[in-house]
């Protein structure tokens, strides 16, 4: 028994997040002590907004309590009134479906492109023919941080008159030229720019940003304490903004580390049948690195990972339609998603991994 304990290597975790440490937060916390403003769009919130705007190029930035509420508010402000359905991919994190329902809409689940894992305008257009009426909106999801095709979806909106909102939860560092279609990002601890809990709506439409910002603070638009729009309390505190500012200070080093780790994986996967998402590590980064495993080898691969003590995860499960809470929502044929989702496997990806760990993981992959 002792021998097993000594020889079996330590288990490898799939994700170990890292947020700014106490020393990096201290100067920002001391500013809060001096300001005695703790929430309500205080100076650290305003500086975080300005720096997110500079990072993404989006003129309009609304901070929100999390990524899910960012999507909810963006849909509430953009969906066509009186219409019910929101087109969205079934293959996404379940938060997307919750946000659609919380915005008062009904998810209408669609397939994704098996190559990019993203909804395409062609898939959405094919669905339009099957619907009794025009949908209220389309929610397009960035697959694990890959940049969504912003121009193609802007053209879709212009052509069909159906408002587009992006769930770009993991893509905050992959966005450029954000148009008026809002890109909703998450600042959760497991995302590239993590603050614990938080989110943001990014858009070139500064009037829209003004409205969604008002929605985060009881609908007060302008200086008067008069609710002009229906909203709620979706704000972040000055303490959360402090973490955000410290996380932005550390972002360049983090991006380089994520690129280097992706590169270390892709070297080890050369010549194998498994493959990474296109462009990952070169054009964009992720905190949730996935491999596409050939269908016939999924069971074998997962057994080898389990036997080697390597944690893996289907980050998005098997699609929203497989969750009991959404089992009854309308959908197109999802047989492609059923096949695809089973094959997308998240591998360990964090800054505790050694070269030996990476070798051990790669040895389980064919
Ligand atoms: C993380 C994530 C969300 C939810 O963001 P929270 O900040 O956790 O609410 C929504 N959609 C996708 C695709 C995500 O990856």
CSV table of C-alpha atoms and ligand atoms in Angstrom, one decimal:
chain,number,residue,atom,x,y,z
A,1,UNK,CA,0.0,0.0,0.0
A,2,UNK,CA,2.8,2.4,1.0
A,3,UNK,CA,4.5,1.6,-2.4
A,4,UNK,CA,1.4,2.7,-4.3
A,5,UNK,CA,1.3,6.0,-2.3
A,6,UNK,CA,4.9,6.7,-3.1
A,7,UNK,CA,4.9,5.7,-6.8
A,8,UNK,CA,1.6,7.1,-8.1
A,9,UNK,CA,2.3,10.7,-9.1
A,10,UNK,CA,0.3,13.6,-7.6
A,11,UNK,CA,-3.0,14.3,-9.4
A,12,UNK,CA,-3.0,17.2,-11.8
A,13,UNK,CA,-5.8,19.7,-11.5
A,14,UNK,CA,-7.6,21.1,-14.5
A,15,UNK,CA,-7.6,24.7,-13.4
A,16,UNK,CA,-6.0,26.8,-10.6
A,17,UNK,CA,-7.0,30.4,-10.9
A,18,UNK,CA,-4.7,33.3,-9.8
A,19,UNK,CA,-5.9,36.7,-8.9
A,20,UNK,CA,-3.7,39.7,-7.8
A,21,UNK,CA,-2.2,39.2,-4.4
A,22,UNK,CA,-2.6,41.4,-1.4
A,23,UNK,CA,0.6,43.4,-2.0
A,24,UNK,CA,-0.6,44.4,-5.5
A,25,UNK,CA,-4.0,45.4,-4.2
A,26,UNK,CA,-2.7,47.5,-1.3
A,27,UNK,CA,-2.1,50.8,-3.2
A,28,UNK,CA,-5.6,50.7,-4.6
A,29,UNK,CA,-7.2,49.8,-1.3
A,30,UNK,CA,-5.4,52.8,0.3
A,31,UNK,CA,-7.0,55.0,-2.4
A,32,UNK,CA,-10.4,53.7,-1.3
A,33,UNK,CA,-9.6,54.5,2.3
A,34,UNK,CA,-8.7,58.1,1.3
A,35,UNK,CA,-11.7,58.5,-1.0
A,36,UNK,CA,-14.4,57.1,1.3
A,37,UNK,CA,-16.4,56.1,-1.8
A,38,UNK,CA,-17.2,52.4,-1.8
A,39,UNK,CA,-19.5,52.0,-4.7
A,40,UNK,CA,-21.8,54.1,-7.0
A,41,UNK,CA,-19.4,54.6,-9.9
A,42,UNK,CA,-16.6,55.9,-7.7
A,43,UNK,CA,-13.1,56.9,-8.9
A,44,UNK,CA,-11.7,53.3,-9.1
A,45,UNK,CA,-14.8,52.2,-11.1
A,46,UNK,CA,-14.3,55.1,-13.5
A,47,UNK,CA,-10.6,54.4,-13.9
A,48,UNK,CA,-11.3,50.7,-14.5
A,49,UNK,CA,-13.9,51.7,-17.2
A,50,UNK,CA,-11.4,53.9,-18.9
A,51,UNK,CA,-8.7,51.2,-18.9
A,52,UNK,CA,-11.1,48.6,-20.2
A,53,UNK,CA,-12.0,51.0,-23.0
A,54,UNK,CA,-8.3,51.5,-23.8
A,55,UNK,CA,-7.7,47.7,-23.8
A,56,UNK,CA,-10.6,46.8,-26.1
A,57,UNK,CA,-11.1,50.0,-28.1
A,58,UNK,CA,-14.8,50.1,-27.1
A,59,UNK,CA,-15.9,53.7,-26.5
A,60,UNK,CA,-18.8,52.6,-24.3
A,61,UNK,CA,-18.2,50.4,-21.2
A,62,UNK,CA,-20.7,49.3,-18.6
A,63,UNK,CA,-19.4,47.4,-15.6
A,64,UNK,CA,-21.8,44.7,-14.3
A,65,UNK,CA,-22.0,42.3,-11.3
A,66,UNK,CA,-21.0,39.4,-13.5
A,67,UNK,CA,-20.9,38.1,-17.1
A,68,UNK,CA,-24.4,36.6,-16.9
A,69,UNK,CA,-26.0,39.9,-15.9
A,70,UNK,CA,-24.0,41.7,-18.6
A,71,UNK,CA,-25.7,39.5,-21.2
A,72,UNK,CA,-29.1,39.9,-19.5
A,73,UNK,CA,-28.9,43.7,-19.5
A,74,UNK,CA,-27.6,43.9,-23.1
A,75,UNK,CA,-30.5,41.7,-24.2
A,76,UNK,CA,-33.0,43.7,-22.2
A,77,UNK,CA,-31.8,46.9,-23.8
A,78,UNK,CA,-31.6,45.6,-27.4
A,79,UNK,CA,-34.2,42.8,-28.0
A,80,UNK,CA,-37.1,43.8,-30.2
A,81,UNK,CA,-40.1,44.5,-27.9
A,82,UNK,CA,-43.0,42.2,-28.3
A,83,UNK,CA,-41.0,39.3,-29.8
A,84,UNK,CA,-40.3,36.2,-27.8
A,85,UNK,CA,-37.4,34.0,-29.1
A,86,UNK,CA,-33.7,34.5,-28.8
A,87,UNK,CA,-31.6,32.5,-31.2
A,88,UNK,CA,-28.5,31.1,-29.5
A,89,UNK,CA,-26.2,28.1,-29.8
A,90,UNK,CA,-27.0,25.1,-27.6
A,91,UNK,CA,-23.2,24.5,-27.2
A,92,UNK,CA,-22.3,27.2,-24.7
A,93,UNK,CA,-21.9,27.6,-21.0
A,94,UNK,CA,-25.3,27.3,-19.3
A,95,UNK,CA,-25.1,30.9,-18.1
A,96,UNK,CA,-26.0,32.1,-21.6
A,97,UNK,CA,-29.4,30.3,-21.4
A,98,UNK,CA,-30.1,31.7,-17.9
A,99,UNK,CA,-29.3,35.2,-19.1
A,100,UNK,CA,-31.7,34.9,-22.1
A,101,UNK,CA,-34.5,33.7,-19.8
A,102,UNK,CA,-33.8,36.4,-17.2
A,103,UNK,CA,-34.2,38.9,-20.0
A,104,UNK,CA,-37.7,37.7,-20.5
A,105,UNK,CA,-36.9,35.8,-23.7
A,106,UNK,CA,-37.1,32.1,-24.8
A,107,UNK,CA,-33.9,30.5,-25.9
A,108,UNK,CA,-34.2,28.9,-29.4
A,109,UNK,CA,-31.2,26.5,-29.5
A,110,UNK,CA,-29.2,26.0,-32.7
A,111,UNK,CA,-26.2,24.1,-33.9
A,112,UNK,CA,-22.6,25.5,-34.1
A,113,UNK,CA,-20.0,25.2,-36.8
A,114,UNK,CA,-18.1,22.0,-35.9
A,115,UNK,CA,-14.8,23.6,-36.8
A,116,UNK,CA,-15.0,26.9,-34.8
A,117,UNK,CA,-17.6,25.8,-32.2
A,118,UNK,CA,-19.5,29.1,-33.0
A,119,UNK,CA,-22.9,29.9,-34.3
A,120,UNK,CA,-22.7,31.3,-37.9
A,121,UNK,CA,-25.0,33.7,-39.7
A,122,UNK,CA,-25.8,30.8,-42.2
A,123,UNK,CA,-27.0,28.5,-39.3
A,124,UNK,CA,-29.2,31.4,-37.9
A,125,UNK,CA,-30.6,32.2,-41.4
A,126,UNK,CA,-31.6,28.6,-41.9
A,127,UNK,CA,-33.4,28.7,-38.6
A,128,UNK,CA,-35.4,31.8,-39.5
A,129,UNK,CA,-37.3,29.9,-42.2
A,130,UNK,CA,-38.6,27.4,-39.5
A,131,UNK,CA,-39.8,30.1,-37.1
A,132,UNK,CA,-43.4,31.4,-37.1
A,133,UNK,CA,-42.1,35.0,-36.4
A,134,UNK,CA,-38.9,37.0,-36.4
A,135,UNK,CA,-36.9,36.4,-33.2
A,136,UNK,CA,-36.3,39.2,-30.7
A,137,UNK,CA,-32.5,38.9,-30.8
A,138,UNK,CA,-29.6,36.6,-31.5
A,139,UNK,CA,-27.0,35.8,-28.8
A,140,UNK,CA,-23.7,34.8,-30.5
A,141,UNK,CA,-21.2,33.1,-28.2
A,142,UNK,CA,-17.4,33.3,-28.3
A,143,UNK,CA,-16.1,29.7,-28.1
A,144,UNK,CA,-13.8,29.7,-25.0
A,145,UNK,CA,-12.3,33.1,-25.8
A,146,UNK,CA,-12.0,32.9,-29.6
A,147,UNK,CA,-12.9,36.3,-31.3
A,148,UNK,CA,-16.4,36.3,-32.7
A,149,UNK,CA,-16.9,37.3,-36.3
A,150,UNK,CA,-18.1,40.9,-35.5
A,151,UNK,CA,-18.4,42.2,-39.1
A,152,UNK,CA,-20.4,39.1,-40.3
A,153,UNK,CA,-22.9,39.5,-37.5
A,154,UNK,CA,-23.2,43.3,-37.9
A,155,UNK,CA,-24.1,42.5,-41.6
A,156,UNK,CA,-26.6,39.9,-40.3
A,157,UNK,CA,-28.3,42.5,-38.1
A,158,UNK,CA,-28.4,45.1,-40.9
A,159,UNK,CA,-29.9,42.6,-43.3
A,160,UNK,CA,-32.5,41.0,-41.2
A,161,UNK,CA,-33.2,43.7,-38.7
A,162,UNK,CA,-32.6,41.3,-35.8
A,163,UNK,CA,-30.5,42.7,-33.0
A,164,UNK,CA,-27.3,40.9,-32.2
A,165,UNK,CA,-25.6,40.6,-28.8
A,166,UNK,CA,-22.3,38.8,-28.2
A,167,UNK,CA,-21.6,36.5,-25.2
A,168,UNK,CA,-17.9,37.2,-25.4
A,169,UNK,CA,-17.5,36.1,-21.8
A,170,UNK,CA,-14.0,34.7,-22.1
A,171,UNK,CA,-12.9,37.0,-25.0
A,172,UNK,CA,-12.1,40.3,-23.3
A,173,UNK,CA,-8.5,40.2,-24.6
A,174,UNK,CA,-9.5,39.0,-28.1
A,175,UNK,CA,-11.8,41.9,-29.0
A,176,UNK,CA,-11.0,44.7,-31.4
A,177,UNK,CA,-13.3,47.0,-33.4
A,178,UNK,CA,-16.3,46.3,-31.3
A,179,UNK,CA,-19.3,47.8,-33.1
A,180,UNK,CA,-22.7,48.8,-31.7
A,181,UNK,CA,-23.6,45.2,-31.1
A,182,UNK,CA,-22.6,44.8,-27.5
A,183,UNK,CA,-19.9,42.4,-26.5
A,184,UNK,CA,-20.5,41.0,-23.0
A,185,UNK,CA,-17.5,39.8,-21.1
A,186,UNK,CA,-17.0,38.0,-17.8
A,187,UNK,CA,-14.4,39.0,-15.2
A,188,UNK,CA,-14.9,35.8,-13.2
A,189,UNK,CA,-11.9,34.4,-11.4
A,190,UNK,CA,-11.6,31.7,-14.1
A,191,UNK,CA,-11.4,34.1,-17.0
A,192,UNK,CA,-8.2,35.8,-18.4
A,193,UNK,CA,-9.0,39.1,-16.7
A,194,UNK,CA,-10.4,37.9,-13.4
A,195,UNK,CA,-11.6,40.0,-10.4
A,196,UNK,CA,-13.6,37.3,-8.6
A,197,UNK,CA,-17.1,38.2,-9.8
A,198,UNK,CA,-17.7,40.9,-12.4
A,199,UNK,CA,-18.5,41.6,-16.0
A,200,UNK,CA,-18.8,44.3,-18.6
A,201,UNK,CA,-20.8,45.4,-21.7
A,202,UNK,CA,-18.6,46.8,-24.4
A,203,UNK,CA,-20.0,48.7,-27.4
A,204,UNK,CA,-19.1,51.5,-29.8
A,205,UNK,CA,-22.6,52.9,-29.1
A,206,UNK,CA,-22.0,55.4,-26.2
A,207,UNK,CA,-25.7,56.1,-25.9
A,208,UNK,CA,-26.5,52.4,-25.4
A,209,UNK,CA,-23.6,52.2,-22.8
A,210,UNK,CA,-25.2,55.2,-21.0
A,211,UNK,CA,-28.5,53.4,-20.8
A,212,UNK,CA,-27.1,50.0,-19.7
A,213,UNK,CA,-25.0,51.8,-17.1
A,214,UNK,CA,-28.1,53.5,-15.8
A,215,UNK,CA,-29.8,50.0,-15.7
A,216,UNK,CA,-27.0,48.9,-13.3
A,217,UNK,CA,-28.0,51.6,-10.9
A,218,UNK,CA,-31.8,51.6,-10.5
A,219,UNK,CA,-32.4,53.2,-13.9
A,220,UNK,CA,-31.1,56.7,-12.8
A,221,UNK,CA,-30.2,58.4,-16.0
A,222,UNK,CA,-28.4,61.7,-15.4
A,223,UNK,CA,-27.9,63.5,-12.1
A,224,UNK,CA,-31.5,63.3,-10.8
A,225,UNK,CA,-32.5,60.4,-8.6
A,226,UNK,CA,-35.3,59.6,-11.0
A,227,UNK,CA,-35.7,56.1,-12.5
A,228,UNK,CA,-36.0,56.7,-16.2
A,229,UNK,CA,-35.4,53.1,-17.3
A,230,UNK,CA,-36.3,49.8,-15.6
A,231,UNK,CA,-33.1,48.2,-14.2
A,232,UNK,CA,-31.9,47.1,-10.9
A,233,UNK,CA,-28.6,47.0,-8.9
A,234,UNK,CA,-26.0,45.3,-11.0
A,235,UNK,CA,-23.0,47.4,-9.9
A,236,UNK,CA,-19.5,46.4,-8.7
A,237,UNK,CA,-18.0,47.9,-5.6
A,238,UNK,CA,-14.8,50.0,-5.5
A,239,UNK,CA,-13.1,47.0,-3.9
A,240,UNK,CA,-13.9,44.9,-7.0
A,241,UNK,CA,-12.6,47.7,-9.2
A,242,UNK,CA,-9.4,47.7,-7.2
A,243,UNK,CA,-8.9,44.1,-8.1
A,244,UNK,CA,-9.6,44.9,-11.7
A,245,UNK,CA,-7.0,47.7,-11.8
A,246,UNK,CA,-4.4,45.4,-10.2
A,247,UNK,CA,-5.4,42.6,-12.7
A,248,UNK,CA,-4.9,45.0,-15.6
A,249,UNK,CA,-1.4,45.9,-14.3
A,250,UNK,CA,-0.5,42.2,-14.4
A,251,UNK,CA,-2.2,41.4,-17.7
A,252,UNK,CA,0.7,41.7,-20.2
A,253,UNK,CA,2.7,39.1,-18.1
A,254,UNK,CA,-0.3,36.8,-17.8
A,255,UNK,CA,-1.0,36.9,-21.6
A,256,UNK,CA,2.6,35.9,-22.3
A,257,UNK,CA,2.4,33.1,-19.8
A,258,UNK,CA,-0.8,31.8,-21.4
A,259,UNK,CA,0.7,32.0,-24.9
A,260,UNK,CA,3.8,30.1,-23.7
A,261,UNK,CA,1.8,27.4,-22.1
A,262,UNK,CA,-0.4,26.9,-25.2
A,263,UNK,CA,2.8,26.7,-27.2
A,264,UNK,CA,4.2,24.0,-24.9
A,265,UNK,CA,1.0,22.0,-25.4
A,266,UNK,CA,0.9,22.5,-29.2
A,267,UNK,CA,4.5,21.2,-29.5
A,268,UNK,CA,3.6,18.1,-27.6
A,269,UNK,CA,0.5,17.5,-29.8
A,270,UNK,CA,2.3,17.7,-33.1
A,271,UNK,CA,1.6,14.6,-35.2
A,272,UNK,CA,-1.2,13.4,-32.9
A,273,UNK,CA,-4.9,13.1,-33.9
A,274,UNK,CA,-6.2,15.4,-31.3
A,275,UNK,CA,-6.1,19.1,-32.2
A,276,UNK,CA,-6.5,22.5,-30.5
A,277,UNK,CA,-9.0,25.2,-31.4
A,278,UNK,CA,-7.8,27.2,-34.4
A,279,UNK,CA,-5.7,30.3,-33.6
A,280,UNK,CA,-5.5,29.6,-29.8
A,281,UNK,CA,-2.2,30.8,-28.4
A,282,UNK,CA,-1.4,32.7,-31.6
A,283,UNK,CA,-4.4,35.0,-32.3
A,284,UNK,CA,-6.1,34.7,-28.9
A,285,UNK,CA,-5.7,33.1,-25.5
A,286,UNK,CA,-7.9,31.0,-23.2
A,287,UNK,CA,-8.0,29.8,-19.6
A,288,UNK,CA,-9.8,26.7,-20.7
A,289,UNK,CA,-7.7,24.8,-23.2
A,290,UNK,CA,-9.6,22.2,-25.1
A,291,UNK,CA,-8.7,19.4,-27.5
A,292,UNK,CA,-11.0,17.9,-30.1
A,293,UNK,CA,-10.7,14.2,-29.6
A,294,UNK,CA,-11.6,11.8,-32.5
A,295,UNK,CA,-15.0,10.3,-31.8
A,296,UNK,CA,-13.7,6.7,-31.7
A,297,UNK,CA,-11.1,7.6,-29.1
A,298,UNK,CA,-13.1,9.7,-26.6
A,299,UNK,CA,-13.8,6.9,-24.1
A,300,UNK,CA,-10.2,5.6,-24.3
A,301,UNK,CA,-8.7,9.1,-23.9
A,302,UNK,CA,-10.8,9.8,-20.8
A,303,UNK,CA,-9.9,6.4,-19.3
A,304,UNK,CA,-6.2,7.1,-19.8
A,305,UNK,CA,-6.5,10.6,-18.3
A,306,UNK,CA,-8.4,9.2,-15.3
A,307,UNK,CA,-5.9,6.4,-14.8
A,308,UNK,CA,-3.0,8.8,-14.8
A,309,UNK,CA,-4.7,11.1,-12.2
A,310,UNK,CA,-5.2,13.9,-14.7
A,311,UNK,CA,-8.3,16.0,-14.2
A,312,UNK,CA,-10.3,16.9,-17.3
A,313,UNK,CA,-13.5,18.7,-17.9
A,314,UNK,CA,-16.2,19.2,-20.5
A,315,UNK,CA,-16.4,22.9,-19.7
A,316,UNK,CA,-19.7,23.4,-21.5
A,317,UNK,CA,-21.1,19.9,-20.8
A,318,UNK,CA,-23.1,18.4,-23.6
A,319,UNK,CA,-25.1,21.5,-24.6
A,320,UNK,CA,-27.8,23.5,-23.0
A,321,UNK,CA,-30.6,21.1,-24.2
A,322,UNK,CA,-29.1,18.4,-22.0
A,323,UNK,CA,-29.7,20.4,-18.8
A,324,UNK,CA,-32.9,19.6,-17.0
A,325,UNK,CA,-33.8,23.3,-16.5
A,326,UNK,CA,-33.7,23.9,-20.3
A,327,UNK,CA,-35.0,20.5,-21.5
A,328,UNK,CA,-38.3,22.0,-22.7
A,329,UNK,CA,-37.0,25.0,-24.7
A,330,UNK,CA,-37.5,25.1,-28.4
A,331,UNK,CA,-34.7,24.0,-30.7
A,332,UNK,CA,-33.5,23.0,-34.1
A,333,UNK,CA,-32.1,19.6,-34.8
A,334,UNK,CA,-29.1,19.3,-32.5
A,335,UNK,CA,-27.6,16.0,-33.6
A,336,UNK,CA,-24.4,17.7,-34.6
A,337,UNK,CA,-24.0,19.3,-31.1
A,338,UNK,CA,-24.7,15.9,-29.5
A,339,UNK,CA,-21.7,14.4,-31.4
A,340,UNK,CA,-19.4,17.4,-31.1
A,341,UNK,CA,-19.9,18.3,-27.5
A,342,UNK,CA,-18.8,14.9,-26.3
A,343,UNK,CA,-15.5,15.3,-28.2
A,344,UNK,CA,-14.4,18.7,-26.8
A,345,UNK,CA,-12.3,17.9,-23.7
A,346,UNK,CA,-10.7,20.6,-21.4
A,347,UNK,CA,-7.2,19.8,-20.3
A,348,UNK,CA,-5.2,21.0,-17.3
A,349,UNK,CA,-4.2,24.6,-17.9
A,350,UNK,CA,-2.6,26.7,-15.2
A,351,UNK,CA,0.7,28.1,-14.0
A,352,UNK,CA,1.5,25.2,-11.7
A,353,UNK,CA,2.1,22.8,-14.6
A,354,UNK,CA,5.7,21.5,-15.0
A,355,UNK,CA,7.2,20.2,-18.2
A,356,UNK,CA,6.9,16.7,-16.7
A,357,UNK,CA,3.2,17.3,-16.1
A,358,UNK,CA,2.7,18.3,-19.7
A,359,UNK,CA,4.6,15.2,-20.9
A,360,UNK,CA,2.4,13.0,-18.7
A,361,UNK,CA,-0.8,14.7,-20.1
A,362,UNK,CA,0.4,14.4,-23.7
A,363,UNK,CA,1.2,10.7,-23.2
A,364,UNK,CA,-2.6,10.1,-22.7
A,365,UNK,CA,-3.5,11.7,-26.0
A,366,UNK,CA,-3.3,10.0,-29.4
B,1,LIG,C1,-18.0,32.5,-17.9
B,1,LIG,C2,-19.1,32.5,-18.9
B,1,LIG,C3,-20.3,33.2,-18.7
B,1,LIG,C4,-20.7,33.7,-17.3
B,1,LIG,O1,-20.0,34.6,-16.8
B,1,LIG,P1,-20.1,34.9,-15.2
B,1,LIG,O2,-19.2,36.1,-14.9
B,1,LIG,O3,-19.6,33.7,-14.5
B,1,LIG,O4,-21.5,35.2,-14.9
B,1,LIG,C5,-21.2,33.2,-19.7
B,1,LIG,N1,-21.0,32.7,-20.9
B,1,LIG,C6,-19.8,32.0,-21.2
B,1,LIG,C7,-19.6,31.5,-22.6
B,1,LIG,C8,-18.9,31.9,-20.2
B,1,LIG,O5,-17.7,31.3,-20.5
